Amino acid sequence: MPTPRDLPSALSRAHMLCALLAAPKLRRGLGAMLSGSGASEDPAVRGPLSRLDWIDDDGEVDAAALRDSAEVLALLRSGEAILEVPRLPEIPQKTEESREVCGRIARLVFERAGRGRTLSEAELNAAIAMFARDVALVRRDAVDAGVLTRSADGSTYRLADAD
C-alpha cells in the first residue's frame, strides 16, 4: 500500500467533505460547482466552499489530490495505520480529560501486549512511547484512573480489569 504524502491534508479534505455533505445548503452549492454552474454568491456557502483545495469555482477537480486522500483513507482502514499516525503531541491538561486519554492509551497497550500480561515499567514505557511523549504522565494517570494497577514497588503493571 502506498505511503501517503500528506496525512493531515488528506484527512482534512475528507473531514470537510463530510461536513459539507451534511449541510443541505452547502451540498447544493458543491453540486452546482461540480456541475460547472460556478460558485454560489451566498457568502454562507461561498466561504466554506472556498476552503476546498481540490475544486475551483468552475468545477475543475484536482483528481490527484482526491486520489491521495482516498489512498490515505484506505491506509487508515488497514492494519498499517499505526505505522503512519504520529504520537499525540500533548496530553490534555484537564485532569478528567487527561485520565480518559491516558486510560485509552493504557488499554490499547494491553490489548496489543495481551490483556492478562504483567509488564515491567520499562516495557510499559516503551509501549506508551508509541502513543505519547510523556510516558510518566500516561502511566500515572492510567493508574490514578483505575485502568492500571501497579505493584507495591512500582516495577510492574497490569490492566486493572484483567485481575
mmCIF file of C-alpha atoms in Angstrom:
data_model
loop_
_atom_site.group_PDB
_atom_site.id
_atom_site.type_symbol
_atom_site.label_atom_id
_atom_site.label_comp_id
_atom_site.label_asym_id
_atom_site.label_seq_id
_atom_site.Cartn_x
_atom_site.Cartn_y
_atom_site.Cartn_z
ATOM 1 C CA MET A 1 0.000 0.000 0.000
ATOM 2 C CA PRO A 2 1.437 3.431 -0.882
ATOM 3 C CA THR A 3 2.576 5.748 1.861
ATOM 4 C CA PRO A 4 0.516 8.935 1.956
ATOM 5 C CA ARG A 5 2.339 12.119 1.080
ATOM 6 C CA ASP A 6 0.389 14.341 3.431
ATOM 7 C CA LEU A 7 -1.772 12.623 6.031
ATOM 8 C CA PRO A 8 -3.122 15.818 7.707
ATOM 9 C CA SER A 9 -4.193 17.404 4.398
ATOM 10 C CA ALA A 10 -5.913 14.271 3.185
ATOM 11 C CA LEU A 11 -7.786 13.841 6.463
ATOM 12 C CA SER A 12 -8.758 17.497 6.414
ATOM 13 C CA ARG A 13 -10.194 17.084 2.888
ATOM 14 C CA ALA A 14 -12.229 14.073 3.944
ATOM 15 C CA HIS A 15 -13.498 15.798 7.074
ATOM 16 C CA MET A 16 -14.506 18.963 5.193
ATOM 17 C CA LEU A 17 -16.294 16.977 2.517
ATOM 18 C CA CYS A 18 -18.318 15.023 5.078
ATOM 19 C CA ALA A 19 -19.216 18.241 6.912
ATOM 20 C CA LEU A 20 -20.280 19.923 3.644
ATOM 21 C CA LEU A 21 -22.391 16.971 2.587
ATOM 22 C CA ALA A 22 -24.189 17.042 5.932
ATOM 23 C CA ALA A 23 -25.488 20.601 5.308
ATOM 24 C CA PRO A 24 -28.151 20.811 2.557
ATOM 25 C CA LYS A 25 -27.257 24.392 1.544
ATOM 26 C CA LEU A 26 -23.563 23.524 1.198
ATOM 27 C CA ARG A 27 -24.365 20.247 -0.536
ATOM 28 C CA ARG A 28 -26.374 22.158 -3.168
ATOM 29 C CA GLY A 29 -23.543 24.688 -3.552
ATOM 30 C CA LEU A 30 -20.993 21.923 -4.036
ATOM 31 C CA GLY A 31 -23.287 20.247 -6.556
ATOM 32 C CA ALA A 32 -23.527 23.483 -8.523
ATOM 33 C CA MET A 33 -19.737 23.826 -8.546
ATOM 34 C CA LEU A 34 -19.239 20.219 -9.644
ATOM 35 C CA SER A 35 -21.756 20.641 -12.460
ATOM 36 C CA GLY A 36 -19.871 23.686 -13.717
ATOM 37 C CA SER A 37 -22.532 26.214 -12.704
ATOM 38 C CA GLY A 38 -19.987 28.152 -10.656
ATOM 39 C CA ALA A 39 -19.701 29.076 -7.010
ATOM 40 C CA SER A 40 -22.643 30.436 -5.069
ATOM 41 C CA GLU A 41 -22.840 34.165 -4.421
ATOM 42 C CA ASP A 42 -24.169 33.490 -0.905
ATOM 43 C CA PRO A 43 -21.242 34.172 1.495
ATOM 44 C CA ALA A 44 -22.534 31.450 3.856
ATOM 45 C CA VAL A 45 -21.990 28.950 1.041
ATOM 46 C CA ARG A 46 -19.104 30.544 -0.835
ATOM 47 C CA GLY A 47 -16.949 30.847 2.316
ATOM 48 C CA PRO A 48 -16.933 27.169 3.299
ATOM 49 C CA LEU A 49 -16.662 26.005 -0.320
ATOM 50 C CA SER A 50 -13.689 28.311 -0.930
ATOM 51 C CA ARG A 51 -11.690 26.269 1.597
ATOM 52 C CA LEU A 52 -11.843 23.187 -0.596
ATOM 53 C CA ASP A 53 -8.404 22.809 -2.136
ATOM 54 C CA TRP A 54 -9.446 20.153 -4.639
ATOM 55 C CA ILE A 55 -12.038 22.088 -6.673
ATOM 56 C CA ASP A 56 -12.057 25.543 -8.253
ATOM 57 C CA ASP A 57 -15.019 27.877 -8.844
ATOM 58 C CA ASP A 58 -15.531 26.469 -12.345
ATOM 59 C CA GLY A 59 -15.888 22.915 -11.042
ATOM 60 C CA GLU A 60 -12.446 21.714 -12.120
ATOM 61 C CA VAL A 61 -11.402 18.931 -9.756
ATOM 62 C CA ASP A 62 -7.833 18.162 -8.680
ATOM 63 C CA ALA A 63 -8.123 14.414 -9.210
ATOM 64 C CA ALA A 64 -4.598 13.751 -7.884
ATOM 65 C CA ALA A 65 -5.440 15.369 -4.531
ATOM 66 C CA LEU A 66 -8.597 13.270 -4.261
ATOM 67 C CA ARG A 67 -6.690 10.090 -5.173
ATOM 68 C CA ASP A 68 -4.135 10.892 -2.453
ATOM 69 C CA SER A 69 -6.955 11.378 0.039
ATOM 70 C CA ALA A 70 -8.554 8.085 -0.981
ATOM 71 C CA GLU A 71 -5.202 6.314 -0.508
ATOM 72 C CA VAL A 72 -4.823 7.806 2.972
ATOM 73 C CA LEU A 73 -8.317 6.720 3.976
ATOM 74 C CA ALA A 74 -7.630 3.204 2.671
ATOM 75 C CA LEU A 75 -4.363 3.135 4.605
ATOM 76 C CA LEU A 76 -6.068 4.269 7.799
ATOM 77 C CA ARG A 77 -8.556 1.421 7.450
ATOM 78 C CA SER A 78 -5.705 -1.088 7.157
ATOM 79 C CA GLY A 79 -3.533 -2.743 9.750
ATOM 80 C CA GLU A 80 -0.694 -0.470 8.674
ATOM 81 C CA ALA A 81 -2.383 2.682 10.013
ATOM 82 C CA ILE A 82 -0.373 2.543 13.241
ATOM 83 C CA LEU A 83 2.783 2.996 11.176
ATOM 84 C CA GLU A 84 1.529 6.274 9.706
ATOM 85 C CA VAL A 85 -0.200 8.041 12.586
ATOM 86 C CA PRO A 86 2.116 10.186 14.710
ATOM 87 C CA ARG A 87 2.210 10.223 18.504
ATOM 88 C CA LEU A 88 -0.072 12.583 20.382
ATOM 89 C CA PRO A 89 1.709 15.937 20.557
ATOM 90 C CA GLU A 90 0.396 16.500 24.078
ATOM 91 C CA ILE A 91 -1.979 15.091 26.657
ATOM 92 C CA PRO A 92 -4.968 17.296 27.613
ATOM 93 C CA GLN A 93 -4.287 19.438 30.678
ATOM 94 C CA LYS A 94 -7.660 18.999 32.395
ATOM 95 C CA THR A 95 -7.397 16.088 34.831
ATOM 96 C CA GLU A 96 -10.570 14.315 33.707
ATOM 97 C CA GLU A 97 -9.669 14.558 30.001
ATOM 98 C CA SER A 98 -6.070 13.553 30.694
ATOM 99 C CA ARG A 99 -7.122 10.451 32.600
ATOM 100 C CA GLU A 100 -9.532 9.477 29.841
ATOM 101 C CA VAL A 101 -6.855 9.747 27.127
ATOM 102 C CA CYS A 102 -4.217 8.043 29.286
ATOM 103 C CA GLY A 103 -6.641 5.240 30.128
ATOM 104 C CA ARG A 104 -7.344 4.698 26.435
ATOM 105 C CA ILE A 105 -3.619 4.535 25.718
ATOM 106 C CA ALA A 106 -3.064 2.017 28.536
ATOM 107 C CA ARG A 107 -5.928 -0.167 27.302
ATOM 108 C CA LEU A 108 -4.507 -0.124 23.771
ATOM 109 C CA VAL A 109 -1.089 -1.121 25.085
ATOM 110 C CA PHE A 110 -2.529 -4.120 26.897
ATOM 111 C CA GLU A 111 -4.829 -5.090 24.024
ATOM 112 C CA ARG A 112 -1.718 -5.374 21.890
ATOM 113 C CA ALA A 113 0.603 -6.859 24.520
ATOM 114 C CA GLY A 114 -2.028 -9.185 25.982
ATOM 115 C CA ARG A 115 -4.757 -8.239 28.435
ATOM 116 C CA GLY A 116 -3.610 -10.654 31.116
ATOM 117 C CA ARG A 117 0.095 -9.832 30.916
ATOM 118 C CA THR A 118 2.163 -8.131 33.553
ATOM 119 C CA LEU A 119 4.540 -5.564 32.077
ATOM 120 C CA SER A 120 7.675 -4.171 33.644
ATOM 121 C CA GLU A 121 7.875 -0.395 33.885
ATOM 122 C CA ALA A 122 10.417 -0.385 31.039
ATOM 123 C CA GLU A 123 8.149 -2.495 28.801
ATOM 124 C CA LEU A 124 5.147 -0.316 29.589
ATOM 125 C CA ASN A 125 7.155 2.867 28.961
ATOM 126 C CA ALA A 126 8.324 1.593 25.583
ATOM 127 C CA ALA A 127 4.762 0.710 24.570
ATOM 128 C CA ILE A 128 3.330 4.031 25.771
ATOM 129 C CA ALA A 129 6.066 5.906 23.892
ATOM 130 C CA MET A 130 4.459 4.688 20.650
ATOM 131 C CA PHE A 131 1.439 6.859 21.500
ATOM 132 C CA ALA A 132 2.684 9.791 23.624
ATOM 133 C CA ARG A 133 5.862 11.641 24.561
ATOM 134 C CA ASP A 134 5.183 11.956 28.287
ATOM 135 C CA VAL A 135 5.162 8.283 29.293
ATOM 136 C CA ALA A 136 5.312 9.008 33.022
ATOM 137 C CA LEU A 137 2.167 11.147 32.844
ATOM 138 C CA VAL A 138 0.300 8.475 30.883
ATOM 139 C CA ARG A 139 1.398 5.766 33.313
ATOM 140 C CA ARG A 140 0.449 7.805 36.415
ATOM 141 C CA ASP A 141 -2.899 8.975 35.030
ATOM 142 C CA ALA A 142 -3.816 5.432 33.949
ATOM 143 C CA VAL A 143 -3.094 4.214 37.495
ATOM 144 C CA ASP A 144 -4.981 7.158 39.041
ATOM 145 C CA ALA A 145 -7.938 6.482 36.716
ATOM 146 C CA GLY A 146 -8.031 2.854 37.877
ATOM 147 C CA VAL A 147 -7.200 1.469 34.436
ATOM 148 C CA LEU A 148 -3.822 0.071 35.528
ATOM 149 C CA THR A 149 -2.670 -1.478 38.762
ATOM 150 C CA ARG A 150 0.921 -1.103 39.892
ATOM 151 C CA SER A 151 2.915 -3.439 42.108
ATOM 152 C CA ALA A 152 3.852 -2.063 45.546
ATOM 153 C CA ASP A 153 7.404 -1.357 44.421
ATOM 154 C CA GLY A 154 6.227 0.235 41.129
ATOM 155 C CA SER A 155 8.201 -2.191 38.986
ATOM 156 C CA THR A 156 5.277 -3.939 37.229
ATOM 157 C CA TYR A 157 1.883 -3.002 35.836
ATOM 158 C CA ARG A 158 -1.296 -4.864 34.881
ATOM 159 C CA LEU A 159 -4.569 -3.922 33.292
ATOM 160 C CA ALA A 160 -6.953 -3.479 36.242
ATOM 161 C CA ASP A 161 -9.928 -5.303 34.754
ATOM 162 C CA ALA A 162 -7.702 -8.261 33.824
ATOM 163 C CA ASP A 163 -7.071 -9.068 37.515
#
